[in-house]
XYZ file of C-alpha atoms in Angstrom:
402
model
C 106.825 92.385 60.689
C 108.111 96.651 59.977
C 109.572 98.139 63.120
C 106.029 100.410 63.033
C 104.361 97.664 63.470
C 106.455 96.320 66.488
C 106.763 99.997 68.014
C 102.656 99.344 68.230
C 102.488 96.025 69.665
C 104.688 97.412 72.250
C 102.443 99.899 72.805
C 99.630 98.014 73.335
C 101.518 95.605 75.788
C 102.616 97.742 77.958
C 98.439 99.058 78.229
C 97.515 95.502 78.286
C 99.021 94.172 80.409
C 98.641 96.745 82.784
C 94.840 96.022 83.030
C 95.374 91.602 83.158
C 97.571 91.817 85.660
C 95.041 94.553 88.114
C 91.821 91.708 86.772
C 94.352 88.797 88.826
C 95.277 90.717 91.582
C 91.839 92.496 92.319
C 89.567 89.481 93.106
C 92.664 87.562 94.675
C 92.732 90.804 97.500
C 89.073 90.721 97.591
C 89.308 86.796 98.572
C 91.759 87.266 100.753
C 90.069 90.467 102.749
C 86.883 86.819 102.858
C 84.278 89.063 100.165
C 82.238 86.425 97.834
C 82.623 84.561 94.569
C 79.785 87.321 93.675
C 81.351 90.272 94.972
C 84.518 89.221 93.152
C 82.008 88.745 89.847
C 81.541 92.726 90.473
C 84.910 93.482 90.612
C 85.538 91.838 87.318
C 82.473 92.654 86.084
C 83.544 96.734 86.142
C 87.286 95.838 83.660
C 84.228 95.825 80.711
C 81.692 98.299 83.009
C 83.763 101.767 81.364
C 84.442 100.212 77.832
C 80.432 98.973 77.742
C 79.795 102.880 76.719
C 82.923 104.564 76.432
C 84.015 101.454 73.244
C 81.437 103.520 71.257
C 82.497 107.106 71.826
C 85.896 106.268 71.384
C 85.946 104.359 68.491
C 83.458 107.415 66.770
C 86.446 109.595 69.084
C 89.676 107.965 66.657
C 87.495 108.202 63.893
C 88.268 111.544 64.084
C 91.347 112.347 65.781
C 93.398 108.519 64.799
C 96.249 107.230 66.799
C 97.942 109.136 69.677
C 95.427 111.799 71.336
C 93.378 108.879 72.543
C 96.378 106.837 73.289
C 97.105 109.589 75.132
C 94.504 109.959 77.282
C 94.351 105.254 77.507
C 97.737 106.430 79.742
C 96.959 108.588 81.994
C 92.996 107.023 82.815
C 95.084 103.240 83.405
C 98.486 104.876 85.892
C 96.038 107.315 87.830
C 94.375 103.824 88.429
C 96.213 101.545 89.293
C 97.867 103.521 91.418
C 94.733 104.144 93.073
C 95.308 100.783 94.187
C 98.538 101.568 95.482
C 97.808 103.612 98.336
C 94.287 102.534 99.289
C 93.785 98.513 98.594
C 90.556 98.318 99.512
C 87.441 96.601 98.110
C 85.929 100.829 97.008
C 88.999 101.034 95.516
C 89.554 98.205 93.720
C 86.729 99.000 91.987
C 87.369 102.145 91.510
C 90.889 101.127 89.388
C 88.844 98.017 87.642
C 86.887 101.192 85.883
C 89.627 103.099 86.059
C 92.286 100.614 83.241
C 89.892 98.564 82.075
C 88.195 101.658 80.404
C 91.352 102.500 79.293
C 92.884 99.352 77.875
C 89.980 99.010 75.705
C 90.205 103.215 74.447
C 93.959 102.529 73.647
C 92.916 98.610 71.919
C 90.322 100.729 69.438
C 93.198 103.242 68.159
C 95.774 100.752 67.684
C 93.454 98.343 65.896
C 91.850 100.818 63.820
C 95.782 102.492 62.653
C 96.794 98.749 61.459
C 93.915 98.486 59.782
C 94.147 101.679 57.811
C 97.386 100.106 56.729
C 96.977 96.931 54.735
C 96.433 96.584 51.704
C 94.436 93.552 50.642
C 93.749 90.334 52.546
C 96.328 88.363 53.196
C 97.451 91.957 54.979
C 95.295 92.246 56.748
C 95.734 88.986 58.242
C 99.134 89.168 58.702
C 99.263 92.078 60.510
C 96.171 91.687 62.892
C 97.850 88.852 63.529
C 101.447 90.318 64.706
C 98.797 92.920 66.646
C 97.272 90.390 68.296
C 99.932 88.610 69.804
C 100.323 91.636 73.170
C 97.050 91.198 74.413
C 98.167 87.236 74.181
C 101.690 88.585 75.363
C 100.563 91.174 77.920
C 98.435 88.300 79.199
C 100.838 86.325 80.305
C 103.308 89.277 82.082
C 100.314 90.720 83.804
C 99.037 88.136 85.562
C 102.857 86.760 86.542
C 104.561 88.912 87.800
C 101.774 90.761 90.116
C 101.308 86.739 90.838
C 104.785 86.767 91.884
C 104.967 90.558 93.711
C 102.124 89.018 95.968
C 103.767 86.029 96.294
C 107.241 87.353 97.565
C 107.872 91.330 97.469
C 106.485 91.746 101.021
C 108.658 88.570 102.627
C 105.179 85.908 102.452
C 102.338 85.198 100.619
C 99.656 87.539 99.791
C 100.665 90.496 101.867
C 99.631 93.970 102.040
C 103.296 94.541 100.274
C 103.096 92.375 97.476
C 99.864 93.188 96.635
C 100.871 96.815 96.893
C 103.661 96.198 94.474
C 102.175 94.759 92.225
C 99.406 97.674 91.600
C 102.573 100.027 91.914
C 103.459 97.673 88.284
C 101.383 98.773 87.010
C 101.189 101.268 87.560
C 103.973 102.198 85.772
C 103.678 100.033 82.759
C 101.495 102.036 80.765
C 103.641 104.747 80.916
C 106.235 103.233 78.455
C 103.279 102.717 75.656
C 103.123 105.890 75.056
C 107.339 106.217 74.619
C 106.712 103.481 71.816
C 103.845 106.101 69.879
C 104.864 109.428 70.392
C 106.805 109.432 66.995
C 104.204 107.470 64.795
C 103.938 108.984 61.713
C 99.933 108.525 61.012
C 97.505 108.450 58.178
C 94.460 111.257 57.991
C 91.424 110.720 58.973
C 89.438 110.099 56.105
C 86.384 111.705 55.619
C 82.934 110.429 54.920
C 81.034 109.999 51.207
C 79.474 113.982 50.724
C 76.251 114.460 51.400
C 75.856 111.405 53.154
C 73.814 111.875 56.132
C 73.993 111.151 59.643
C 74.240 107.549 61.358
C 73.913 105.878 63.961
C 74.386 102.509 65.317
C 71.851 101.553 64.314
C 72.556 102.326 61.292
C 75.580 99.264 61.709
C 74.039 96.802 63.192
C 71.173 96.713 59.547
C 74.047 94.886 58.428
C 73.147 91.452 58.896
C 76.960 90.201 58.601
C 77.121 92.725 61.129
C 75.089 91.258 63.168
C 76.053 86.923 62.835
C 80.004 89.001 63.153
C 78.870 90.541 66.640
C 77.154 87.045 67.933
C 79.431 84.877 67.062
C 82.286 87.745 68.569
C 80.389 87.325 72.263
C 80.301 83.378 72.050
C 84.077 83.715 72.443
C 84.522 86.243 74.076
C 82.642 84.549 77.101
C 85.275 81.541 77.012
C 87.177 84.059 77.512
C 85.475 85.651 80.617
C 84.286 81.778 82.301
C 88.248 81.709 81.726
C 89.706 84.193 83.349
C 87.142 84.200 86.135
C 86.906 80.987 87.306
C 90.431 79.763 87.104
C 91.181 81.954 90.617
C 88.035 80.677 91.849
C 89.033 77.362 91.146
C 92.706 77.536 92.162
C 91.764 78.960 95.318
C 89.496 76.268 96.040
C 92.834 73.867 95.930
C 94.619 75.868 97.492
C 96.833 77.356 94.710
C 99.636 79.980 96.021
C 98.999 83.251 93.146
C 102.021 82.853 91.289
C 100.797 78.797 89.898
C 97.204 80.478 88.851
C 99.523 83.413 87.462
C 100.610 80.674 86.040
C 98.445 78.515 84.072
C 96.395 82.335 83.152
C 100.003 83.139 81.393
C 100.088 79.300 79.762
C 97.310 80.189 78.067
C 98.281 83.709 77.070
C 102.120 81.861 75.587
C 99.729 79.424 73.932
C 97.405 82.093 72.197
C 100.896 83.921 70.946
C 102.671 80.986 70.220
C 99.530 80.428 67.444
C 99.301 83.644 66.464
C 102.669 83.987 65.310
C 102.202 81.182 63.207
C 99.233 83.135 61.429
C 101.240 85.168 59.650
C 103.009 82.534 58.153
C 99.604 80.623 56.886
C 98.137 83.923 55.493
C 97.684 83.007 51.640
C 96.686 79.314 52.673
C 93.958 79.919 55.061
C 90.531 81.280 55.845
C 88.520 83.483 58.413
C 85.620 81.543 58.566
C 86.867 77.240 58.697
C 89.812 79.154 61.383
C 86.945 80.602 63.704
C 84.373 77.325 62.835
C 87.086 75.129 64.321
C 87.903 76.743 67.347
C 84.224 77.239 68.673
C 84.382 73.293 68.315
C 87.598 73.458 69.673
C 86.297 75.251 73.073
C 83.451 73.637 73.442
C 84.930 70.335 73.657
C 87.638 71.608 75.730
C 85.146 73.735 78.400
C 83.571 70.234 78.946
C 87.129 68.574 79.731
C 88.740 71.472 81.967
C 86.382 71.156 85.573
C 87.537 67.581 85.421
C 91.061 68.141 86.062
C 93.344 66.959 88.208
C 95.322 68.772 89.288
C 97.874 71.858 88.153
C 99.498 70.474 86.078
C 96.088 69.153 84.132
C 94.193 72.630 85.143
C 97.966 74.027 82.982
C 98.544 71.424 80.044
C 93.960 72.248 79.250
C 95.110 75.567 79.291
C 97.853 75.858 76.748
C 95.337 73.846 74.196
C 92.223 75.909 75.135
C 94.909 79.102 74.381
C 95.843 77.558 71.027
C 92.106 77.437 70.449
C 91.173 80.785 70.885
C 94.472 81.919 69.929
C 93.819 81.524 66.372
C 90.887 83.543 65.842
C 90.623 87.442 66.948
C 93.326 88.057 64.193
C 90.538 86.375 61.504
C 87.508 88.552 63.603
C 89.294 91.667 63.070
C 89.676 91.054 59.222
C 86.206 90.581 58.855
C 85.064 93.290 60.822
C 87.340 95.416 57.438
C 86.724 93.638 54.904
C 82.194 94.124 55.994
C 82.303 97.921 57.138
C 83.535 101.376 55.658
C 86.633 103.341 55.690
C 85.061 106.181 57.759
C 83.688 103.963 59.913
C 85.817 100.955 61.564
C 86.857 103.333 63.978
C 82.743 103.165 64.902
C 82.546 99.164 63.956
C 85.122 98.256 66.526
C 83.687 100.378 69.350
C 80.792 98.734 68.796
C 82.063 95.352 68.685
C 83.822 96.066 71.711
C 80.687 97.915 73.211
C 78.904 94.291 72.980
C 81.023 91.866 74.142
C 81.880 94.070 77.116
C 78.605 94.435 77.386
C 79.207 90.693 78.030
C 81.787 90.552 80.171
C 79.907 92.981 83.093
C 76.527 90.669 83.038
C 78.266 87.257 82.553
C 80.951 87.342 85.568
C 78.088 88.161 88.034
C 75.917 85.156 86.577
C 78.993 83.023 87.400
C 79.575 84.173 90.707
C 75.832 83.473 90.938
C 76.153 80.317 89.899
C 79.484 79.292 90.396
C 77.811 79.919 94.275
C 75.080 78.043 93.789
C 76.302 74.814 91.834
C 79.253 75.004 91.533
C 82.284 76.307 89.208
C 81.855 73.493 87.199
C 78.660 74.192 85.216
C 80.160 77.409 84.282
C 82.420 75.492 82.279
C 80.063 73.157 81.065
C 77.203 75.822 80.151
C 79.880 78.309 78.224
C 80.900 75.336 75.665
C 77.525 74.078 75.376
C 76.971 77.962 74.475
C 79.985 77.906 72.303
C 78.950 75.103 70.545
C 75.778 75.940 69.539
C 77.111 79.012 67.516
C 79.507 77.305 65.605
C 77.435 77.814 62.621
C 78.313 81.554 62.509
C 80.730 81.553 60.816
C 80.014 78.580 58.002
C 77.448 81.516 57.166
C 79.568 84.515 57.768
C 82.036 82.807 54.992
C 79.355 81.427 52.651
C 76.546 83.897 51.957
C 78.168 87.815 53.763
C 81.734 87.638 52.458
C 81.981 87.092 49.668
C 78.531 89.128 49.235
C 81.459 92.112 49.549
C 83.325 92.718 46.014
C 85.388 94.791 46.793
C 87.168 95.942 50.229
C 85.726 99.076 50.794
C 88.315 100.646 52.406
C 91.394 99.319 50.087
C 89.034 99.150 46.661
C 91.095 96.168 46.093
C 88.828 93.618 44.044
C 89.352 89.827 46.895
């Protein structure tokens, strides 16, 4: 790993930890104030709502301007959102904070992924750099919830006090500022020019590609696994009387496991195939989601969370590698934005649906339903590997044969 890549990872951790910490703290505050699971579902959905509308424009903006300008806008937006919750920790402001921190995190990640992908020169390097970059969200998925949970429990002298929640929101507001310190001196590549004489393109043109459609469907099924885990674990823990720090630790264990598997992937990048890894992960997630609701205590839940983190943590580097293999060089930011828009559109709808179903039939049914969906979608990576990736004789942005 180069020092430049390390700085990009640290920047990603800084801004993404703000969002993950807010995503853990805000529903706990809403539950403490007596809001229903459906209201908590709406709150969690708002973390993805901004990304639904801004991801595609953010990807195109990154195609035009590179890394630093999109990241600077994201840093300011995330800090303002979390800072507002420090002064006004009430449900409407929590919703605003969710919108701002979620949108900022999404835009920053698109710019970072595009920048890193353009620096790769072959498929093995693609898998390596995206595995290293994917460690960032895994680490921030631990740091954000864990430290937010500690502050909520202990900063105010008693668990779940107003002071504790304000302290957690203040830390989340300060984290994004360090992201700019890591990237401000990085060298940027020139934007990729569009081919001469090419017609104006739209996102619909990209969806005409069968491989890209399959990739989006596969990614949606896998992102549902992350959504239901993030949504249900705080509610399940609250129902079982677990403290905020224990709930944060369960979510943190998932994040540590996801980071650990991503450290191993670069070491194995020459001996693995993207579609095989993803198909195995989908089948494993199906099994684990069947078992998760019957875990009897916090330790059993943490064990299941760790294994699930190992399974799902292997997916993102493979997906990002496949995206960069099947999209043209001048539209990679747009492709990343379209992917993020699709999965976050699901993330807006799913928590609301999760909350409604959970209120009626219980949270266990959510795990089983999502497990069935991801298991039924496990043929998609096989089709991608056997048909769509093989059809790409040349990596369009590298000029190197596969």
